[in-house]
């Protein structure tokens, strides 16, 4: 028998915010939304950064490799936990997108590469209720040995809670150009930096009377832009992409022979419908006929008998098949197959080409089985999300990872919001949902837009409305542009902190907590 320690979530998501007085904790159980308000009590209110909490769980591995859940490991008089976090932003030293990476022409080609990496260095923390931060790196634009401009960049901070668990809090999200360059591209702007980052999380557990043990495989953290509609999920999430990689490359046993309507099919249908709260164009494409949540329509879709076949087959007919190639940045077709109704991105298998946005292969396979009537007809209503502390202890580790990744976009990749197409590549992972520990800090966010605000403005149409709303319903019931008052990339750099959040009020999702932007409420 061997004791194994492992960190969860396998990938944690923190988000930037300009408030210095508090933070919100990211979801720790699927379907549970981070609790607002999302601004602090200052006037006008500032966006609270999102934090992610990491925990360590103990498993027992027998001589045949089978693992059994044991317990969560927390700090006590006999147990010490030392956490380490390494946050890096390497965007300015990366390649131009698309496709980014080593095959692309370099950003800031005339400047020394080493100075362009914002490295907050490896930071360690242990004990209860400790604080380290801010975690700060520096960017230097060096040409021919001369520093033309530099800036200190805060990427986040780290804390521990009363049980010695790690909390990573997003930084203030500042973007700028120390050499006074303008902004003229959605993804590549030389001379600029921003405040997103990513990197590994590791831990050493020391139990009295035992040799110190490293948490197997470590974990990873991403500091991303805010999610302005936290109660609305993308049709395909990072969790879906990571699961697709897992079933194809690591764990075929995760494949379900028979999908559950409630757990596997309904969430996809619901996500499609919920997008209408954040894009009016979705209503023009779908209208009332696309409301899968209408009780009569839903009853047909949940029926596995012959009477429900036509309704199921009609939905499948509209779904774009995975791996349908097209130029990136192409609008969806008007005729089927043409769902999801979002623009195309790059193909993760070959980032030099594009593909229509589609469900993952695994999602699509589940939908095919459902359309044929090969599914569990288990629908009795939408199950209520279960708070983390009410979950059985053995379900909590995986719940942390799922909750973290379901809040992130999983398609299209042009480049994305939190991360891009690398999350759909097997080479990024060393085990299901575990980022390969040999990858450098900053790898996941390097290909993202620089600064992120430029792409955030440019992609104000059919891209990622669950993270970056296109249209919103205001408190008065009007439909307004989410980014009203913002005219150009520079405006978004200045005003992202004042944008509103889409929250549920009664039966509607409406804009709330928006500050005035250039005189527009």
XYZ file of C-alpha atoms in Angstrom:
521
model
C 0.000 0.000 0.000
C 1.208 3.488 -0.836
C -0.051 6.872 0.329
C -0.701 9.348 -2.490
C -1.299 13.056 -2.008
C -2.978 14.995 -4.795
C -4.022 18.646 -5.244
C -7.540 19.641 -6.325
C -8.771 21.330 -8.401
C -6.323 19.965 -10.968
C -6.644 23.347 -12.695
C -7.865 26.347 -10.742
C -9.166 29.618 -12.156
C -8.541 32.987 -10.537
C -9.684 36.204 -12.216
C -8.446 39.764 -12.192
C -10.237 42.629 -10.458
C -9.245 46.148 -9.474
C -10.548 45.996 -5.890
C -7.898 45.905 -3.180
C -10.276 45.201 -0.299
C -11.730 41.785 -0.996
C -12.256 38.898 -3.370
C -14.894 36.387 -4.375
C -14.237 32.662 -4.171
C -14.702 30.707 -7.386
C -17.212 27.878 -7.612
C -16.285 24.636 -5.852
C -19.250 22.518 -6.948
C -20.823 22.168 -10.393
C -23.720 24.544 -10.932
C -22.892 26.702 -7.924
C -22.312 30.306 -8.987
C -19.680 32.491 -7.283
C -21.548 34.657 -4.830
C -21.890 38.370 -5.511
C -21.906 41.252 -5.184
C -19.034 41.376 -7.648
C -17.948 44.872 -6.660
C -16.680 46.209 -3.356
C -18.267 48.976 -1.294
C -16.132 51.809 -2.627
C -17.685 54.534 -4.773
C -17.871 53.684 -7.574
C -17.547 50.017 -6.694
C -14.444 48.195 -7.920
C -14.478 44.635 -9.297
C -13.483 42.031 -6.746
C -10.846 39.642 -8.083
C -11.809 35.978 -8.101
C -9.842 33.540 -5.980
C -9.459 29.786 -6.251
C -8.894 27.531 -3.246
C -6.684 24.448 -3.545
C -6.959 21.434 -1.254
C -4.938 18.258 -0.774
C -6.544 14.832 -0.677
C -5.050 11.539 0.422
C -5.532 8.325 -1.547
C -4.313 4.787 -0.863
C -2.866 2.908 -3.849
C -2.685 -0.880 -3.636
C -0.133 -3.170 -5.283
C -2.319 -3.411 -8.390
C -2.464 0.355 -8.869
C -6.048 0.758 -7.680
C -6.632 3.903 -5.660
C -9.086 4.425 -2.821
C -10.107 7.814 -1.479
C -9.055 8.358 2.124
C -9.495 11.945 3.342
C -8.660 15.613 2.954
C -5.332 16.639 4.461
C -5.433 19.807 6.537
C -2.965 21.519 8.789
C -2.751 20.346 12.413
C -0.144 19.823 15.118
C 1.187 16.732 13.314
C 0.788 17.853 9.702
C 2.583 20.614 7.804
C 1.734 21.683 4.244
C 4.059 23.861 2.176
C 2.554 25.258 -1.000
C 4.437 26.767 -3.944
C 3.052 28.857 -6.822
C 4.850 30.196 -9.890
C 2.924 32.801 -11.910
C 4.255 34.008 -15.269
C 2.937 36.121 -18.140
C 4.987 35.379 -21.276
C 2.637 36.910 -23.858
C 5.031 39.662 -24.956
C 7.744 37.055 -25.612
C 5.396 34.694 -27.448
C 4.359 34.317 -31.064
C 1.773 36.329 -32.943
C -1.726 34.851 -32.969
C -2.874 33.061 -35.031
C -1.509 30.561 -34.367
C 0.891 31.707 -31.645
C 3.576 29.411 -30.310
C 6.944 28.559 -31.802
C 5.691 28.343 -35.392
C 4.505 31.961 -35.408
C 6.472 35.137 -35.998
C 7.522 36.617 -32.648
C 5.824 39.482 -30.907
C 8.206 42.351 -30.101
C 10.757 40.902 -32.517
C 13.244 43.752 -32.057
C 13.478 43.343 -28.271
C 15.461 40.920 -26.092
C 13.257 37.938 -25.275
C 14.214 37.470 -21.620
C 13.117 40.967 -20.645
C 9.647 40.410 -22.076
C 8.679 37.638 -19.634
C 6.807 38.866 -16.560
C 7.925 36.373 -13.910
C 6.655 36.681 -10.344
C 9.122 33.896 -9.358
C 8.424 30.794 -7.308
C 6.629 31.728 -4.089
C 6.054 29.401 -1.136
C 3.616 29.653 1.753
C 2.636 27.494 4.731
C 0.691 27.803 7.945
C -2.784 29.078 8.736
C -4.170 32.445 7.632
C -0.942 33.572 6.002
C -0.584 36.159 3.212
C 2.133 36.621 0.596
C 1.860 39.276 -2.030
C 1.421 41.019 -4.190
C 3.212 38.670 -6.601
C 5.052 41.050 -8.904
C 7.124 40.583 -12.040
C 8.749 43.085 -14.349
C 8.699 43.631 -18.090
C 11.656 45.321 -19.790
C 11.743 46.373 -23.414
C 15.460 46.051 -24.141
C 16.927 46.825 -27.565
C 20.658 46.710 -28.269
C 21.346 46.684 -24.538
C 19.232 49.768 -23.827
C 16.069 49.620 -21.712
C 13.515 51.680 -23.624
C 10.783 51.130 -21.067
C 9.848 48.920 -18.140
C 6.995 48.305 -15.730
C 6.251 46.368 -12.575
C 3.301 44.027 -13.149
C 1.230 42.519 -10.329
C -0.077 39.056 -11.219
C -1.865 38.082 -7.995
C -1.353 37.134 -4.370
C -1.473 33.948 -2.321
C -3.051 33.204 1.045
C -3.825 30.266 3.274
C -7.107 29.712 5.089
C -7.762 28.506 8.625
C -7.043 24.893 7.600
C -3.836 25.668 5.710
C -5.426 25.360 2.256
C -3.974 27.520 -0.523
C -5.923 30.460 -1.972
C -4.688 32.179 -5.139
C -6.245 35.597 -5.786
C -6.173 37.299 -9.177
C -4.247 40.536 -9.572
C -5.508 44.044 -10.422
C -5.385 43.363 -14.168
C -3.440 46.434 -15.211
C -2.445 46.709 -18.886
C -0.125 49.281 -20.401
C 2.697 50.204 -22.746
C 5.909 51.435 -21.105
C 7.116 52.591 -24.535
C 3.896 54.432 -25.397
C 2.744 52.228 -28.263
C -0.805 52.377 -29.571
C -3.307 49.554 -30.018
C -4.140 48.503 -33.571
C -4.714 44.736 -33.530
C -7.173 42.421 -31.778
C -4.448 40.023 -30.605
C -0.923 41.340 -31.183
C 0.216 44.728 -29.918
C 3.947 45.135 -29.507
C 5.139 47.233 -26.612
C 2.271 46.159 -24.342
C 1.774 43.993 -21.269
C -1.278 42.839 -19.325
C -1.983 41.243 -15.963
C -3.137 37.699 -16.731
C -0.864 34.752 -15.955
C -0.622 31.041 -15.278
C 1.698 28.518 -13.720
C 2.135 25.401 -11.599
C 0.944 24.793 -8.052
C 2.864 22.256 -5.973
C 2.768 21.097 -2.372
C 4.851 19.131 0.105
C 3.053 17.299 2.922
C 4.975 16.518 6.105
C 3.260 14.202 8.571
C 4.952 13.514 11.882
C 6.794 10.199 11.781
C 6.670 9.944 7.962
C 8.961 11.068 5.165
C 7.815 14.287 3.416
C 5.625 13.602 0.386
C 5.158 15.674 -2.755
C 1.625 16.016 -4.076
C 1.614 13.768 -7.139
C 1.408 15.598 -10.459
C 0.906 19.013 -8.909
C -1.803 21.333 -10.195
C -2.044 24.518 -12.270
C -3.588 27.945 -11.824
C -4.738 30.449 -14.452
C -5.319 34.132 -13.696
C -7.882 35.160 -16.316
C -10.082 38.146 -17.219
C -13.413 38.504 -15.398
C -16.453 36.457 -16.324
C -19.225 39.011 -16.693
C -22.074 36.467 -16.855
C -21.069 33.927 -14.197
C -24.463 32.206 -14.127
C -24.428 31.340 -17.838
C -22.223 28.547 -19.180
C -20.687 28.180 -22.615
C -22.084 25.418 -24.828
C -18.648 23.785 -24.741
C -16.497 24.432 -21.688
C -12.873 23.752 -20.812
C -14.138 20.804 -18.776
C -15.735 19.341 -21.924
C -12.490 19.743 -23.866
C -10.396 18.204 -21.089
C -12.852 15.306 -20.779
C -12.665 14.792 -24.539
C -8.860 14.609 -24.325
C -9.101 12.237 -21.364
C -11.418 9.705 -23.011
C -9.363 9.714 -26.227
C -5.913 9.497 -24.670
C -5.872 8.564 -20.990
C -9.044 7.041 -19.596
C -11.355 5.249 -22.054
C -13.270 3.932 -19.034
C -14.752 7.422 -18.644
C -16.768 6.890 -21.836
C -20.435 6.311 -21.111
C -22.024 3.548 -23.156
C -25.447 5.027 -22.517
C -25.767 8.768 -21.851
C -28.134 10.119 -19.241
C -30.608 12.678 -20.533
C -30.471 14.572 -17.236
C -26.694 14.597 -16.767
C -25.333 14.517 -20.335
C -27.929 15.845 -22.805
C -29.999 18.388 -20.907
C -26.979 20.541 -19.902
C -26.088 21.044 -23.584
C -29.664 21.963 -24.509
C -29.923 24.332 -21.560
C -26.669 26.118 -22.399
C -27.881 26.789 -25.937
C -31.060 28.395 -24.628
C -29.400 30.404 -21.865
C -27.183 32.215 -24.364
C -30.219 34.290 -25.387
C -29.795 36.335 -22.206
C -26.460 37.652 -23.476
C -26.950 37.973 -27.229
C -30.003 39.232 -29.053
C -28.668 37.669 -32.252
C -29.211 34.251 -30.711
C -32.936 35.062 -30.573
C -32.946 36.051 -34.238
C -31.306 32.741 -35.157
C -33.425 30.480 -32.955
C -36.599 32.264 -31.896
C -39.260 30.434 -29.917
C -38.608 27.219 -31.853
C -35.180 26.977 -30.277
C -36.431 27.109 -26.702
C -35.561 23.587 -25.623
C -36.614 24.482 -22.066
C -40.252 24.924 -23.037
C -41.967 22.161 -21.011
C -43.784 20.645 -24.002
C -40.654 20.719 -26.157
C -38.477 19.377 -23.351
C -40.907 16.524 -22.745
C -40.503 15.455 -26.374
C -36.719 15.690 -26.229
C -36.582 13.604 -23.052
C -38.830 10.903 -24.553
C -36.857 7.923 -25.885
C -39.864 6.327 -27.567
C -40.714 6.641 -31.242
C -42.911 9.685 -30.568
C -39.838 11.698 -29.563
C -37.589 10.552 -32.410
C -38.394 13.368 -34.844
C -37.661 16.068 -32.250
C -34.355 14.454 -31.316
C -33.258 13.939 -34.910
C -34.087 17.542 -35.789
C -31.739 18.816 -33.093
C -28.937 16.508 -34.245
C -29.426 17.625 -37.847
C -28.623 21.184 -36.823
C -25.409 20.292 -34.975
C -22.159 20.969 -36.795
C -20.025 17.843 -36.915
C -16.673 18.130 -35.163
C -13.640 18.672 -37.399
C -15.478 20.541 -40.163
C -12.802 22.800 -41.610
C -13.201 26.402 -42.731
C -11.209 29.618 -42.522
C -11.008 30.915 -38.942
C -13.185 33.908 -38.063
C -15.991 32.676 -40.341
C -19.628 33.237 -39.272
C -21.773 30.125 -38.807
C -23.841 28.932 -41.794
C -27.485 29.913 -42.021
C -28.665 26.400 -42.885
C -28.049 23.156 -41.003
C -25.727 21.856 -39.829
C -25.008 25.183 -38.148
C -25.025 24.893 -34.361
C -23.613 26.207 -32.075
C -24.314 29.607 -33.651
C -20.897 31.110 -33.013
C -17.988 32.016 -35.264
C -15.234 29.613 -36.256
C -11.831 29.382 -34.596
C -8.554 27.592 -35.189
C -8.333 23.807 -35.297
C -6.478 22.476 -32.224
C -5.124 19.553 -34.264
C -3.632 21.979 -36.796
C -3.691 25.609 -35.621
C -2.642 26.781 -39.088
C -6.204 26.137 -40.286
C -9.682 26.860 -38.999
C -12.763 24.827 -38.171
C -16.424 25.533 -37.565
C -17.246 25.626 -33.883
C -18.815 22.350 -32.821
C -19.340 20.202 -29.780
C -16.397 18.028 -28.813
C -16.247 14.557 -30.341
C -17.383 13.099 -27.028
C -20.290 15.534 -26.661
C -21.342 14.877 -30.253
C -21.217 11.103 -29.751
C -23.514 11.439 -26.742
C -25.922 13.518 -28.835
C -25.861 10.924 -31.635
C -26.770 8.162 -29.192
C -29.537 10.313 -27.745
C -30.976 11.061 -31.190
C -31.244 7.307 -31.849
C -33.073 6.753 -28.562
C -30.049 5.122 -26.941
C -30.082 6.988 -23.627
C -31.392 6.845 -20.082
C -34.843 8.440 -20.016
C -34.298 9.664 -16.465
C -35.795 13.153 -16.687
C -37.849 14.181 -13.655
C -36.704 17.803 -13.631
C -33.469 19.732 -13.396
C -31.461 18.577 -10.373
C -30.528 21.312 -7.929
C -26.792 21.969 -7.624
C -25.277 20.517 -4.470
C -23.159 22.798 -2.259
C -19.607 21.547 -1.855
C -19.901 20.765 1.856
C -22.986 18.617 1.188
C -21.211 16.379 -1.326
C -20.028 12.941 -0.174
C -16.322 13.350 0.716
C -15.191 10.976 -2.029
C -16.886 13.118 -4.703
C -15.328 16.385 -3.607
C -11.922 16.176 -5.358
C -13.334 15.771 -8.879
C -16.122 18.248 -8.113
C -13.523 20.962 -7.511
C -11.936 20.419 -10.921
C -15.243 20.244 -12.746
C -16.607 23.397 -11.118
C -13.429 25.287 -11.926
C -13.286 24.308 -15.605
C -17.003 24.520 -16.382
C -16.749 28.253 -15.821
C -14.319 28.617 -18.762
C -14.852 28.658 -22.520
C -13.986 25.537 -24.494
C -14.604 26.832 -28.042
C -14.166 28.630 -30.374
C -10.444 29.314 -30.187
C -9.661 32.714 -31.708
C -7.912 32.848 -29.351
C -10.376 32.600 -26.400
C -11.042 34.162 -23.000
C -9.086 32.251 -20.362
C -6.877 30.068 -22.578
C -6.844 28.837 -26.168
C -6.599 25.707 -28.310
C -3.769 24.115 -26.305
C -6.391 22.905 -23.810
C -7.794 20.627 -26.540
C -4.398 19.036 -27.255
C -3.295 15.821 -25.567
C 0.290 17.125 -25.365
C -0.848 19.692 -22.774
C -1.837 17.019 -20.242
C 0.021 14.279 -18.403
C -3.116 12.664 -16.968
C -6.861 13.401 -17.062
C -7.305 17.125 -16.342
C -3.671 17.453 -15.163
C -1.464 19.942 -16.998
C 1.935 18.474 -17.872
C 4.284 19.579 -15.101
C 7.212 19.945 -17.532
C 5.490 22.820 -19.354
C 6.852 26.268 -18.482
C 4.877 28.698 -16.322
C 2.958 31.046 -18.601
C 2.438 28.380 -21.287
C -1.369 28.315 -21.177
C -1.880 32.078 -21.576
C 1.070 32.903 -23.855
C -0.971 32.680 -27.084
C -3.765 34.876 -25.765
C -4.454 38.400 -27.019
C -2.064 41.114 -25.857
C -3.561 42.954 -24.127
C -6.647 40.856 -23.453
C -8.902 43.924 -23.626
C -8.277 44.333 -27.381
C -9.734 40.946 -28.255
C -12.439 41.456 -25.643
C -13.715 44.442 -27.606
C -13.132 42.958 -31.069
C -15.030 39.774 -30.248
C -18.246 41.504 -29.294
C -20.381 39.362 -31.578
C -20.890 35.598 -31.816
C -17.838 34.421 -29.910
C -18.077 33.844 -26.163
C -21.249 35.608 -24.973
C -21.363 33.611 -21.736
C -18.094 35.271 -20.700
C -18.248 38.432 -22.760
C -21.920 39.348 -23.268
C -22.926 40.927 -26.569
C -26.308 42.323 -25.534
C -27.838 42.567 -22.082
C -31.239 43.145 -20.549
C -31.020 46.226 -18.351
C -32.861 46.695 -15.077
C -35.519 48.673 -16.975
C -36.058 45.784 -19.405
C -34.309 47.366 -22.392
C -31.897 45.410 -24.582
C -28.611 47.288 -24.750
C -25.094 46.634 -25.960
C -22.970 45.240 -23.145
C -20.008 47.442 -24.136
C -21.978 50.644 -24.800
C -19.822 53.714 -24.388
C -16.646 51.892 -25.443
C -15.429 52.782 -28.926
C -11.928 51.375 -29.359
C -9.264 49.130 -27.835
C -7.915 51.927 -25.668
C -11.386 52.540 -24.274
C -11.649 48.890 -23.225
C -8.288 49.092 -21.450
C -9.619 52.117 -19.589
C -13.214 51.035 -18.925
C -13.267 47.228 -18.429
C -13.470 47.845 -14.700
C -16.841 49.597 -15.111
C -18.711 46.988 -17.183
C -21.776 45.358 -15.668
C -22.428 41.775 -14.583
C -25.322 39.655 -15.806
C -27.038 38.134 -12.768
C -30.238 36.223 -12.124
C -33.100 38.230 -10.680
C -36.302 36.270 -10.420
C -36.719 34.377 -13.686
C -34.554 36.752 -15.713
C -30.856 37.421 -16.157
C -30.283 41.158 -16.138
C -27.362 43.554 -16.095
C -26.337 44.744 -12.641
C -23.457 46.563 -10.942
C -22.530 48.589 -14.028
C -20.741 51.869 -13.451
C -21.006 54.856 -15.764
C -18.767 54.568 -18.842
C -17.874 57.850 -20.477
C -21.158 59.286 -19.255
C -23.322 56.300 -20.252
C -25.054 54.291 -17.553
